Short mmCIF file of C-alpha atoms in Angstrom, two decimals:
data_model
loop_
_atom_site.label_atom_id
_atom_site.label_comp_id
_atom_site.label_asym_id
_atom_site.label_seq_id
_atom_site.Cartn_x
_atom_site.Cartn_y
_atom_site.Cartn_z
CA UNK A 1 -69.91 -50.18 19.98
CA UNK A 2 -71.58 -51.26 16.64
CA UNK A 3 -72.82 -47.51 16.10
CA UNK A 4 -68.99 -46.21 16.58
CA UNK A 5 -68.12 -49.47 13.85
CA UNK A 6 -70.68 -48.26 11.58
CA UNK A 7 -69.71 -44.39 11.93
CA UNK A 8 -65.98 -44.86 11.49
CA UNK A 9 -66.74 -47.65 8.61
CA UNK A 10 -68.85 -44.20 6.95
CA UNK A 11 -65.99 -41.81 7.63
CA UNK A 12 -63.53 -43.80 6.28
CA UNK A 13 -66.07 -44.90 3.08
CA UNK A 14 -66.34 -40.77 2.80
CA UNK A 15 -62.82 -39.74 2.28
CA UNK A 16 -62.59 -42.94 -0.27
CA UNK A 17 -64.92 -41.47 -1.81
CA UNK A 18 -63.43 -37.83 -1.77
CA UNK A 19 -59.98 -39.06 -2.71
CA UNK A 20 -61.20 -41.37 -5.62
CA UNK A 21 -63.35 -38.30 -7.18
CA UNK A 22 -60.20 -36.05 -6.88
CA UNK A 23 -58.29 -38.29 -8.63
CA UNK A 24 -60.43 -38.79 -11.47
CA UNK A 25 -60.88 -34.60 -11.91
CA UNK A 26 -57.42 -34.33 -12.10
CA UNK A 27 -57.19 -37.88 -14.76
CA UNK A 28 -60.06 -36.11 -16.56
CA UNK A 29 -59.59 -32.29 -16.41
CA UNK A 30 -57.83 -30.84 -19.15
CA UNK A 31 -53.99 -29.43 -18.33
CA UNK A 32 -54.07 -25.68 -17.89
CA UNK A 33 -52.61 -24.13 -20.77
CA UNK A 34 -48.90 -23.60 -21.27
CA UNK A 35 -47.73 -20.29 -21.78
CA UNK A 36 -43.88 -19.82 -23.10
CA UNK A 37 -43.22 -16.11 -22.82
CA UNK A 38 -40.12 -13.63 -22.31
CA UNK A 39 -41.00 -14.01 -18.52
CA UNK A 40 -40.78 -17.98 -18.48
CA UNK A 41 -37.71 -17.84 -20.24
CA UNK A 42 -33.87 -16.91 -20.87
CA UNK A 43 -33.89 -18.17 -24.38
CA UNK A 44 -34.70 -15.18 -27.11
CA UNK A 45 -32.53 -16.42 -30.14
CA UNK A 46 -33.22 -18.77 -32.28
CA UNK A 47 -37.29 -18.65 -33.33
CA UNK A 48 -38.87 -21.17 -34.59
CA UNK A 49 -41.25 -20.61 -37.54
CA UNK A 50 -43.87 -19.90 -34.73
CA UNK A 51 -42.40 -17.48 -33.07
CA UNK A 52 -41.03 -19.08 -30.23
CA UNK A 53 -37.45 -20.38 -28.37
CA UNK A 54 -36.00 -23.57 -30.84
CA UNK A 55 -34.04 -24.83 -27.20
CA UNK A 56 -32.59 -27.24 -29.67
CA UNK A 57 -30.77 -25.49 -31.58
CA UNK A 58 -29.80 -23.15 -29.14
CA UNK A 59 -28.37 -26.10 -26.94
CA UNK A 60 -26.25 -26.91 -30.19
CA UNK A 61 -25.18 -23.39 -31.14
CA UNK A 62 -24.03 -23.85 -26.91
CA UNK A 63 -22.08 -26.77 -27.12
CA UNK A 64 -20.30 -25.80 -30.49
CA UNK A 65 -18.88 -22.81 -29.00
CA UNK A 66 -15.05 -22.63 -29.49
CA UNK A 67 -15.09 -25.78 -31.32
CA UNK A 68 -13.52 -26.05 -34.46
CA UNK A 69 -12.35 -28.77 -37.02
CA UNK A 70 -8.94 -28.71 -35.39
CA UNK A 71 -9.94 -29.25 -31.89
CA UNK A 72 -13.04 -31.48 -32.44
CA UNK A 73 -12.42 -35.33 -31.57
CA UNK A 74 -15.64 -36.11 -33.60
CA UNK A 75 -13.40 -35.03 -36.77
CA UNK A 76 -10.50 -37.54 -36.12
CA UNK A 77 -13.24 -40.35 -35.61
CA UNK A 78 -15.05 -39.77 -38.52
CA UNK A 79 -11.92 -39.82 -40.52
CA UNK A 80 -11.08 -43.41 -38.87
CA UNK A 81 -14.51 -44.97 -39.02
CA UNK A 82 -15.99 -43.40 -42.62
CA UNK A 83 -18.35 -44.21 -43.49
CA UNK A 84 -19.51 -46.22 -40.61
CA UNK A 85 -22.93 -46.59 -40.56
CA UNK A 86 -23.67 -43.13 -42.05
CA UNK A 87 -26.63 -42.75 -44.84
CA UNK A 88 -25.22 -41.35 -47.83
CA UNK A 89 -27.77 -38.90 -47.95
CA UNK A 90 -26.30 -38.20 -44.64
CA UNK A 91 -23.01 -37.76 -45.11
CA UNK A 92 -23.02 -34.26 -46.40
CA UNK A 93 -25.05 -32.82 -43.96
CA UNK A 94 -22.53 -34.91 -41.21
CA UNK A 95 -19.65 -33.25 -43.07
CA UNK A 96 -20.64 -30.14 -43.51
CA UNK A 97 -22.00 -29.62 -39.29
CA UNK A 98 -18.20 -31.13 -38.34
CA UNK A 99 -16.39 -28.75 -40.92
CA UNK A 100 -14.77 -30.75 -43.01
CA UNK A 101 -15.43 -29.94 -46.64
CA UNK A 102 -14.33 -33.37 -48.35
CA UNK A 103 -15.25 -36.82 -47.64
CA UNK A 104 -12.98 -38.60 -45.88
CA UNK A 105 -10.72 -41.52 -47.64
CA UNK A 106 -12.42 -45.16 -47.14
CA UNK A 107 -8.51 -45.96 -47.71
CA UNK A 108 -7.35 -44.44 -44.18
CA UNK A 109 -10.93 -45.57 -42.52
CA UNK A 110 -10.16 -48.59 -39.38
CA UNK A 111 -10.86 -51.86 -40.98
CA UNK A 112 -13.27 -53.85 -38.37
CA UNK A 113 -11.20 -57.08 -37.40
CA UNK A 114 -12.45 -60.71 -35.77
CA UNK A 115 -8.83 -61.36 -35.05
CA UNK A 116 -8.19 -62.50 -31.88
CA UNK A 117 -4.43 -62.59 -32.15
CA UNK A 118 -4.40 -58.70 -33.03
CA UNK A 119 -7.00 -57.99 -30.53
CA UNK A 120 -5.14 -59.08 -27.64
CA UNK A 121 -2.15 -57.53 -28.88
CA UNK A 122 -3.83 -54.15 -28.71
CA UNK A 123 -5.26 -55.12 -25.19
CA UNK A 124 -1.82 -56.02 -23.78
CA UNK A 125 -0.43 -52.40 -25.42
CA UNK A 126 -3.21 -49.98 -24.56
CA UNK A 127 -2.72 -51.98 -20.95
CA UNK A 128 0.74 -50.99 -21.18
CA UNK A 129 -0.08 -47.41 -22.18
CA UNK A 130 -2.27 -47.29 -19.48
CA UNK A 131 0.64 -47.94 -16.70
CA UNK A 132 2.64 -45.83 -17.82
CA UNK A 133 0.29 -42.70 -17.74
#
């Protein structure tokens, strides 16, 4: 009996063993190469400086398909929050991606409001909006 002990104590030691070498290879190997080429990919348009997909742009040229000043909700927001919490030397570059080609008035920007008075008045009428749709 203490011979089969020993021998299954030594079998299970072994694959230990195997399994904890394994796993360091793999932590220590280095990852095979990655290779982007027309084969791996869809995406042909538009290259990076390198040569290869730029995925995000072409996700953004994607999503602003068929959008356009008049039918972009981002416009209308800007226009009530300007110029939120935008970096000046942002704002062109914000303006300019949404269409617009002049700043928005900071005269017909929201004014932020601790009110509570007003605050549950607009609760109690986008509630009542909200029933009736």
């Amino acid at each position: 009996m203490w011979k089969l002990t020993k021998l299954v104590a030594f079998c299970v030691a072994g694959v230990v063993a195997l399994l904890a070498a394994a796993a360091a290879f793999s932590l220590l190997s280095p990852p095979p190469a990655l290779v982007i080429s027309k084969q791996a990919t869809v995406i042909t348009q538009p290259l990076t400086a390198e040569g290869l997909p730029d995925y995000e742009a072409h996700l953004l040229n994607r999503g602003r398909e068929g959008v356009t000043p008049d039918n972009n909700a981002a416009v209308l927001l800007v226009e009530a929050l300007w110029p939120a919490e935008i970096a000046p030397a942002d704002q062109p570059a914000v303006l300019q991606a949404l269409g617009m080609t002049e700043a928005p008035s900071g005269e017909t920007a929201l004014i932020p409001t601790d009110d509570p008075g007003l605050m549950a008045e607009l609760e109690e009428q986008f509630g009542a909006a909200a029933d009736e749709a």
